[in-house]
Tab-separated table of C-alpha atoms and ligand atoms in Angstrom:
chain	number	residue	atom	x	y	z
A	1	MET	CA	2.217	-18.804	14.771
A	2	ILE	CA	3.832	-18.683	11.344
A	3	ILE	CA	5.694	-21.686	9.991
A	4	GLN	CA	7.859	-20.936	6.980
A	5	LEU	CA	8.088	-23.906	4.653
A	6	SER	CA	11.019	-24.728	2.448
A	7	LYS	CA	10.480	-24.445	-1.304
A	8	GLN	CA	11.588	-28.061	-1.571
A	9	ILE	CA	9.081	-29.490	0.919
A	10	THR	CA	7.377	-32.631	-0.396
A	11	GLU	CA	3.679	-33.463	-0.029
A	12	GLU	CA	4.578	-36.271	2.390
A	13	GLN	CA	6.622	-33.946	4.566
A	14	LYS	CA	3.751	-31.461	4.572
A	15	GLN	CA	1.358	-34.141	5.753
A	16	LEU	CA	3.653	-34.869	8.704
A	17	VAL	CA	3.589	-31.187	9.681
A	18	PHE	CA	-0.230	-31.030	9.323
A	19	THR	CA	-0.646	-34.120	11.492
A	20	SER	CA	1.656	-32.773	14.151
A	21	ILE	CA	-0.298	-29.478	14.282
A	22	GLU	CA	-3.633	-31.282	14.471
A	23	GLU	CA	-2.323	-33.523	17.265
A	24	GLN	CA	-1.888	-30.373	19.289
A	25	ASN	CA	-5.532	-29.414	18.615
A	26	CYS	CA	-4.636	-26.478	16.390
A	27	LYS	CA	-5.913	-25.486	12.963
A	28	TRP	CA	-3.681	-24.535	10.084
A	29	ARG	CA	-4.056	-22.587	6.901
A	30	GLU	CA	-1.646	-22.886	4.000
A	31	ILE	CA	-0.582	-19.665	2.294
A	32	ASP	CA	1.449	-19.468	-0.891
A	33	THR	CA	2.664	-16.086	-2.023
A	34	GLN	CA	5.032	-14.887	-4.735
A	35	LEU	CA	7.828	-15.074	-2.182
A	36	GLY	CA	7.177	-18.030	0.046
A	37	SER	CA	5.012	-20.759	1.527
A	38	TYR	CA	3.677	-20.429	5.012
A	39	LEU	CA	1.506	-22.326	7.417
A	40	LEU	CA	-0.516	-20.153	9.708
A	41	VAL	CA	-1.282	-22.001	12.913
A	42	LEU	CA	-4.316	-20.796	14.786
A	43	GLY	CA	-5.336	-22.222	18.104
A	44	LYS	CA	-4.067	-22.664	21.582
A	45	ILE	CA	-1.400	-20.425	23.012
A	46	GLY	CA	0.709	-23.205	24.537
A	47	PHE	CA	1.649	-24.849	21.231
A	48	ASP	CA	4.837	-26.865	21.742
A	49	ILE	CA	7.215	-25.827	18.972
A	50	ARG	CA	9.642	-28.641	19.885
A	51	LEU	CA	7.189	-31.178	18.485
A	52	ILE	CA	7.434	-29.818	14.969
A	53	GLY	CA	10.710	-27.901	15.002
A	54	ASN	CA	12.760	-30.828	13.728
A	55	LEU	CA	10.415	-31.982	10.988
A	56	PRO	CA	11.897	-31.812	7.486
A	57	GLY	CA	10.709	-29.063	5.145
A	58	ILE	CA	10.401	-26.349	7.784
A	59	THR	CA	12.783	-23.399	7.511
A	60	ASP	CA	11.621	-21.306	10.446
A	61	ILE	CA	8.907	-20.979	13.074
A	62	HIS	CA	7.732	-17.702	14.591
A	63	ARG	CA	5.398	-17.103	17.464
A	64	VAL	CA	3.254	-14.052	16.660
A	65	THR	CA	0.952	-12.990	19.452
A	66	ASP	CA	-0.789	-10.235	17.429
A	67	ASP	CA	-4.193	-11.132	15.963
A	68	TYR	CA	-2.947	-10.188	12.515
A	69	LYS	CA	0.001	-12.440	11.786
A	70	LEU	CA	1.605	-12.150	8.365
A	71	VAL	CA	1.753	-8.352	8.346
A	72	SER	CA	2.980	-8.191	11.929
A	73	GLY	CA	6.495	-6.927	12.543
A	74	LYS	CA	6.997	-9.652	15.129
A	75	TRP	CA	8.339	-12.282	12.747
A	76	LYS	CA	10.405	-10.435	10.123
A	77	THR	CA	13.761	-9.175	11.208
A	78	HIS	CA	13.983	-6.582	8.407
A	79	PRO	CA	11.416	-4.154	7.015
A	80	THR	CA	9.892	-5.302	3.730
A	81	ALA	CA	10.811	-3.532	0.512
A	82	ILE	CA	8.445	-3.566	-2.457
A	83	VAL	CA	10.590	-3.830	-5.550
A	84	LEU	CA	9.119	-2.611	-8.860
A	85	ASP	CA	12.317	-2.725	-10.902
A	86	ASP	CA	16.089	-2.012	-10.626
A	87	GLN	CA	15.398	1.672	-10.179
A	88	VAL	CA	12.224	1.739	-8.114
A	89	SER	CA	11.532	0.173	-4.759
A	90	ILE	CA	9.509	1.293	-1.794
A	91	GLY	CA	10.675	0.864	1.783
A	92	ALA	CA	14.187	-0.089	0.770
A	93	GLY	CA	15.931	2.615	2.754
A	94	ASP	CA	15.352	5.585	0.487
A	95	LEU	CA	12.555	8.138	0.464
A	96	THR	CA	9.836	7.274	-2.055
A	97	VAL	CA	7.943	10.141	-3.634
A	98	MET	CA	4.814	9.529	-5.695
A	99	ALA	CA	3.026	12.464	-7.248
A	100	GLY	CA	0.454	13.355	-9.851
A	101	PRO	CA	-3.007	14.764	-10.207
A	102	CYS	CA	-6.032	13.685	-8.248
A	103	SER	CA	-7.686	12.730	-11.559
A	104	ILE	CA	-6.200	11.920	-14.923
A	105	GLU	CA	-7.711	14.455	-17.333
A	106	GLY	CA	-6.025	14.069	-20.715
A	107	GLU	CA	-2.886	13.898	-22.808
A	108	GLU	CA	-1.645	17.416	-22.247
A	109	GLN	CA	-1.965	17.148	-18.479
A	110	ILE	CA	-0.283	13.726	-18.388
A	111	LEU	CA	2.642	14.875	-20.539
A	112	ALA	CA	3.244	18.035	-18.529
A	113	THR	CA	3.246	16.036	-15.293
A	114	VAL	CA	5.464	13.248	-16.608
A	115	GLU	CA	8.042	15.686	-17.962
A	116	PHE	CA	8.087	17.521	-14.657
A	117	LEU	CA	8.452	14.307	-12.628
A	118	GLU	CA	11.327	13.214	-14.849
A	119	LYS	CA	13.165	16.449	-14.085
A	120	LEU	CA	12.904	15.656	-10.373
A	121	ASN	CA	13.844	12.016	-10.966
A	122	ILE	CA	10.514	10.839	-9.524
A	123	ARG	CA	9.611	7.435	-10.886
A	124	ILE	CA	6.047	6.860	-9.666
A	125	MET	CA	3.087	8.906	-10.891
A	126	ARG	CA	-0.280	8.853	-9.135
A	127	GLY	CA	-3.654	9.600	-10.705
A	128	GLY	CA	-7.218	8.414	-10.500
A	129	VAL	CA	-9.184	7.120	-13.479
A	130	PHE	CA	-11.945	5.576	-11.374
A	131	LYS	CA	-12.863	8.228	-8.847
A	132	PRO	CA	-14.868	7.666	-5.680
A	133	ARG	CA	-16.792	10.930	-5.297
A	134	SER	CA	-19.126	11.928	-2.499
A	135	SER	CA	-21.544	13.423	-5.050
A	136	PRO	CA	-22.618	11.404	-8.111
A	137	TYR	CA	-22.555	14.646	-10.119
A	138	SER	CA	-18.804	15.263	-9.584
A	139	TYR	CA	-16.220	14.168	-12.177
A	140	ARG	CA	-15.875	10.398	-11.873
A	141	GLY	CA	-12.745	9.759	-13.897
A	142	ALA	CA	-11.406	9.046	-17.384
A	143	GLY	CA	-11.915	5.281	-16.992
A	144	ILE	CA	-9.932	2.527	-18.607
A	145	ASP	CA	-9.272	4.527	-21.797
A	146	GLY	CA	-7.706	7.254	-19.680
A	147	LEU	CA	-5.519	4.641	-17.994
A	148	LYS	CA	-4.411	3.205	-21.358
A	149	LEU	CA	-3.441	6.653	-22.627
A	150	TRP	CA	-1.582	7.423	-19.397
A	151	HIS	CA	0.271	4.093	-19.576
A	152	SER	CA	1.244	4.663	-23.211
A	153	ILE	CA	2.994	7.880	-22.150
A	154	CYS	CA	4.620	6.547	-18.957
A	155	ALA	CA	5.758	3.064	-19.976
A	156	PRO	CA	8.397	4.102	-22.562
A	157	ARG	CA	9.886	6.493	-20.007
A	158	GLY	CA	9.989	3.992	-17.164
A	159	ILE	CA	7.534	5.986	-15.055
A	160	ARG	CA	5.454	3.680	-12.870
A	161	ILE	CA	1.731	4.127	-12.316
A	162	ILE	CA	-0.294	3.948	-9.109
A	163	SER	CA	-4.053	4.188	-9.518
A	164	GLU	CA	-7.152	3.363	-7.529
A	165	VAL	CA	-9.162	0.224	-8.157
A	166	MET	CA	-12.728	0.575	-6.942
A	167	GLU	CA	-14.208	-2.797	-7.686
A	168	MET	CA	-13.232	-6.373	-8.413
A	169	ASP	CA	-14.219	-6.194	-12.069
A	170	GLN	CA	-11.630	-3.496	-12.678
A	171	ILE	CA	-8.658	-5.571	-11.473
A	172	ASP	CA	-8.133	-7.536	-14.681
A	173	ALA	CA	-8.914	-4.616	-16.960
A	174	MET	CA	-6.358	-2.417	-15.179
A	175	TYR	CA	-3.711	-5.118	-14.813
A	176	PRO	CA	-1.608	-4.449	-17.933
A	177	TYR	CA	-1.527	-0.713	-17.265
A	178	VAL	CA	-0.879	-0.261	-13.530
A	179	ASP	CA	2.182	-0.959	-11.421
A	180	ILE	CA	0.556	-0.435	-8.032
A	181	TYR	CA	-3.147	-0.814	-7.261
A	182	GLN	CA	-4.456	1.703	-4.770
A	183	VAL	CA	-7.289	0.725	-2.443
A	184	GLY	CA	-8.996	3.968	-1.475
A	185	ALA	CA	-10.134	4.995	1.980
A	186	ARG	CA	-13.750	4.184	1.120
A	187	ASN	CA	-12.797	0.648	0.135
A	188	SER	CA	-10.314	0.014	2.915
A	189	GLN	CA	-12.566	-2.711	4.319
A	190	ASN	CA	-14.026	-4.009	1.089
A	191	PHE	CA	-13.045	-7.568	1.914
A	192	ASN	CA	-14.050	-9.042	-1.439
A	193	LEU	CA	-11.835	-6.530	-3.210
A	194	LEU	CA	-8.971	-7.233	-0.794
A	195	ASP	CA	-9.374	-10.988	-1.295
A	196	ALA	CA	-9.219	-10.526	-5.055
A	197	LEU	CA	-6.114	-8.340	-4.789
A	198	GLY	CA	-4.545	-11.153	-2.761
A	199	ARG	CA	-4.689	-13.306	-5.883
A	200	ILE	CA	-2.609	-11.028	-8.115
A	201	ASP	CA	1.117	-10.442	-8.215
A	202	LYS	CA	1.285	-6.654	-8.358
A	203	PRO	CA	1.765	-4.380	-5.338
A	204	VAL	CA	-1.260	-2.996	-3.518
A	205	MET	CA	-1.297	0.217	-1.486
A	206	ILE	CA	-4.093	0.185	1.084
A	207	LYS	CA	-5.318	3.480	2.464
A	208	ARG	CA	-6.636	3.766	5.964
A	209	GLY	CA	-10.426	4.022	6.088
A	210	LEU	CA	-12.175	7.318	6.824
A	211	SER	CA	-12.755	6.141	10.383
A	212	GLY	CA	-10.503	3.109	10.313
A	213	THR	CA	-8.345	2.131	13.260
A	214	ILE	CA	-4.720	1.120	12.947
A	215	ASP	CA	-5.651	-2.501	13.624
A	216	GLU	CA	-8.376	-2.412	10.965
A	217	LEU	CA	-5.832	-1.199	8.407
A	218	LEU	CA	-3.493	-4.027	9.396
A	219	TYR	CA	-6.307	-6.580	9.124
A	220	SER	CA	-7.066	-5.278	5.642
A	221	ALA	CA	-3.425	-5.835	4.744
A	222	GLU	CA	-3.652	-9.317	6.284
A	223	TYR	CA	-6.489	-10.122	3.842
A	224	VAL	CA	-4.217	-9.375	0.892
A	225	PHE	CA	-1.184	-11.204	2.301
A	226	SER	CA	-3.170	-14.276	3.353
A	227	GLY	CA	-4.717	-14.335	-0.121
A	228	GLY	CA	-1.234	-14.810	-1.587
A	229	ASN	CA	0.083	-11.315	-2.305
A	230	GLU	CA	2.894	-10.093	-0.065
A	231	LYS	CA	3.471	-6.860	-1.944
A	232	ILE	CA	1.606	-4.468	0.300
A	233	ILE	CA	2.101	-0.812	1.192
A	234	LEU	CA	0.196	0.913	4.003
A	235	CYS	CA	-1.000	4.493	3.629
A	236	GLU	CA	-2.044	7.007	6.276
A	237	ARG	CA	-4.378	9.542	4.645
A	238	GLY	CA	-6.051	11.167	7.607
A	239	ILE	CA	-9.213	10.238	9.444
A	240	ARG	CA	-12.511	11.939	10.049
A	241	THR	CA	-12.721	13.623	13.435
A	242	TYR	CA	-14.864	16.338	15.025
A	243	GLU	CA	-12.373	18.952	13.793
A	244	LYS	CA	-13.753	20.954	10.904
A	245	ALA	CA	-10.850	23.344	10.282
A	246	TYR	CA	-9.485	20.936	7.664
A	247	ARG	CA	-10.868	18.157	5.504
A	248	ASN	CA	-9.344	15.281	7.505
A	249	THR	CA	-7.155	14.991	10.576
A	250	PHE	CA	-3.801	13.584	9.535
A	251	ASP	CA	-2.836	11.126	12.247
A	252	ILE	CA	0.900	11.580	12.578
A	253	ASN	CA	1.013	8.923	15.317
A	254	ALA	CA	-0.069	6.396	12.717
A	255	ILE	CA	3.311	6.518	10.995
A	256	PRO	CA	5.561	5.338	13.831
A	257	ILE	CA	2.970	2.941	15.250
A	258	LEU	CA	2.484	1.252	11.869
A	259	LYS	CA	6.248	1.006	11.489
A	260	GLU	CA	6.406	-0.510	14.957
A	261	LYS	CA	3.571	-2.996	14.455
A	262	SER	CA	4.261	-4.066	10.880
A	263	HIS	CA	7.166	-4.830	8.573
A	264	LEU	CA	5.363	-3.228	5.619
A	265	PRO	CA	6.350	0.132	4.118
A	266	VAL	CA	4.302	3.151	5.199
A	267	ILE	CA	3.445	6.029	2.898
A	268	ALA	CA	1.917	9.332	3.994
A	269	ASP	CA	-0.727	11.156	1.974
A	270	PRO	CA	-0.676	14.743	3.237
A	271	SER	CA	-2.960	15.900	0.392
A	272	HIS	CA	-6.051	13.972	1.505
A	273	GLY	CA	-4.779	14.032	5.085
A	274	THR	CA	-5.259	17.784	5.262
A	275	GLY	CA	-7.315	18.861	2.247
A	276	ILE	CA	-5.668	22.288	2.320
A	277	ARG	CA	-2.821	23.301	0.014
A	278	SER	CA	-0.844	25.281	2.604
A	279	LEU	CA	-0.818	22.305	5.007
A	280	VAL	CA	0.477	19.754	2.526
A	281	GLU	CA	4.156	20.639	2.843
A	282	PRO	CA	4.367	20.878	6.650
A	283	ILE	CA	2.488	17.603	7.103
A	284	ALA	CA	4.573	15.873	4.422
A	285	LEU	CA	7.732	16.950	6.263
A	286	ALA	CA	6.312	15.901	9.629
A	287	SER	CA	5.488	12.463	8.172
A	288	VAL	CA	9.004	11.998	6.902
A	289	ALA	CA	10.373	13.083	10.278
A	290	ALA	CA	8.028	10.555	11.905
A	291	GLY	CA	9.548	7.741	9.857
A	292	ALA	CA	7.390	7.442	6.720
A	293	ASP	CA	8.998	5.527	3.872
A	294	GLY	CA	7.559	8.020	1.443
A	295	VAL	CA	4.840	10.464	0.511
A	296	ILE	CA	2.150	10.579	-2.134
A	297	VAL	CA	1.175	14.089	-3.186
A	298	GLU	CA	-1.427	15.601	-5.514
A	299	ILE	CA	0.092	18.015	-8.013
A	300	HIS	CA	-1.131	19.824	-11.146
A	301	ARG	CA	0.400	22.334	-13.534
A	302	THR	CA	-2.565	24.621	-12.884
A	303	PRO	CA	-4.150	23.413	-9.638
A	304	GLU	CA	-7.047	25.860	-9.841
A	305	LYS	CA	-8.133	24.101	-13.055
A	306	ALA	CA	-7.870	20.559	-11.652
A	307	THR	CA	-11.086	18.595	-12.122
A	308	SER	CA	-10.958	17.265	-8.558
A	309	ASP	CA	-9.345	18.158	-5.239
A	310	ALA	CA	-8.043	21.499	-6.567
A	311	GLN	CA	-8.001	22.987	-3.046
A	312	GLN	CA	-5.367	20.517	-1.852
A	313	THR	CA	-3.329	20.256	-5.054
A	314	LEU	CA	0.179	21.788	-5.251
A	315	ASP	CA	1.580	23.467	-8.319
A	316	PHE	CA	4.906	22.252	-9.689
A	317	ASP	CA	7.022	24.881	-7.928
A	318	GLU	CA	5.401	24.237	-4.572
A	319	PHE	CA	5.937	20.536	-5.025
A	320	GLY	CA	9.574	20.978	-6.103
A	321	ARG	CA	10.252	22.853	-2.860
A	322	LEU	CA	8.436	20.180	-0.833
A	323	CYS	CA	10.597	17.455	-2.400
A	324	ALA	CA	13.872	19.189	-1.653
A	325	LYS	CA	12.876	19.741	1.973
A	326	ALA	CA	11.486	16.216	2.348
A	327	ARG	CA	14.785	14.736	1.167
A	328	ALA	CA	16.698	16.934	3.606
A	329	VAL	CA	14.449	15.804	6.484
A	330	TYR	CA	14.779	12.187	5.392
A	331	ASN	CA	18.577	12.398	5.354
A	332	LEU	CA	18.480	13.962	8.788
A	333	VAL	CA	16.300	11.288	10.403
A	334	ALA	CA	17.617	8.283	8.485
A	335	GLY	CA	21.260	9.193	9.111
B	401	PEP	C1	-7.222	9.600	-4.015
B	401	PEP	O1	-6.087	9.202	-3.683
B	401	PEP	O2	-7.443	10.230	-5.039
B	401	PEP	C2	-8.345	9.348	-3.089
B	401	PEP	C3	-9.609	9.406	-3.501
B	401	PEP	O3	-7.940	9.112	-1.838
B	401	PEP	P1	-8.738	8.577	-0.543
B	401	PEP	O4	-9.232	7.219	-0.893
B	401	PEP	O5	-7.668	8.582	0.508
B	401	PEP	O6	-9.844	9.558	-0.267
B	402	MN	MN1	-7.836	13.333	-4.575
């Protein structure tokens, strides 16, 4: 059960609520986020809401039967929108497109991408500076200096940055330069990292693990929310199956089921979800048709020269066509 507390609740009033919960043999956990204060009540199913419903300082009470609570769609009447600024929000009833290279490589590449994104009126650029690579000999990213350079080019133009954080130590170092932290598939259940991201006030996009279930992704999101950060985006990026014809199997079912189970915005990553350039557009369009709030796509001016994930990276023309079609599909399904 989730009890929403009023901003004006006094310590005395809180104590009355705590006592009432304990009298019913339940445990509670207090959660303060950027947006609200909540009491999570864990315990017996037959909790009698009437015994606390009239106590002062409570604004609402919701019974949530799911094991994850705060990210469940059972208690919010509207989908959550993640607002970055007046111009940019995710899940607010418009298609969000994020695009950029797999890895940030240098000034020339950043500038070319930014100028191209501006032409398409795309406000969020993706790129990795800390790269999780299967082989230790592959390119592992431009690091914090690469992020600073990237930020110095994007910030004056109002382009927002999403980039992967791989470990707790990087959170503070990245903080001034990122707008959205990405938790990669390999870290989807790194609970220490998720806990730490719960303590900051910037949005976090959590990717589904390589073999993660839908519930595991939602529990990961619950870690961040219960740590105090409500600004969460879920991302389907394909899972590992027995099929070897493509890098990962994009789970299209994940999109509508996540939208059904949770109030959080859902983004599709058809680049990692397929691993093959020719599949990126059809799977992006299918995701939008399935109800995704947006897509995140790997692009490069010269994909064949990209330092990582070249085989799944679109060139600018391919991506421009994808965007136009994705918007048309979005208008069709949202209308
Ligand atoms: C990425 O977005 O560059 C990335 C490494 O993705 P994933 O964690 O989904 O493999
Ligand atoms: Mn990549």
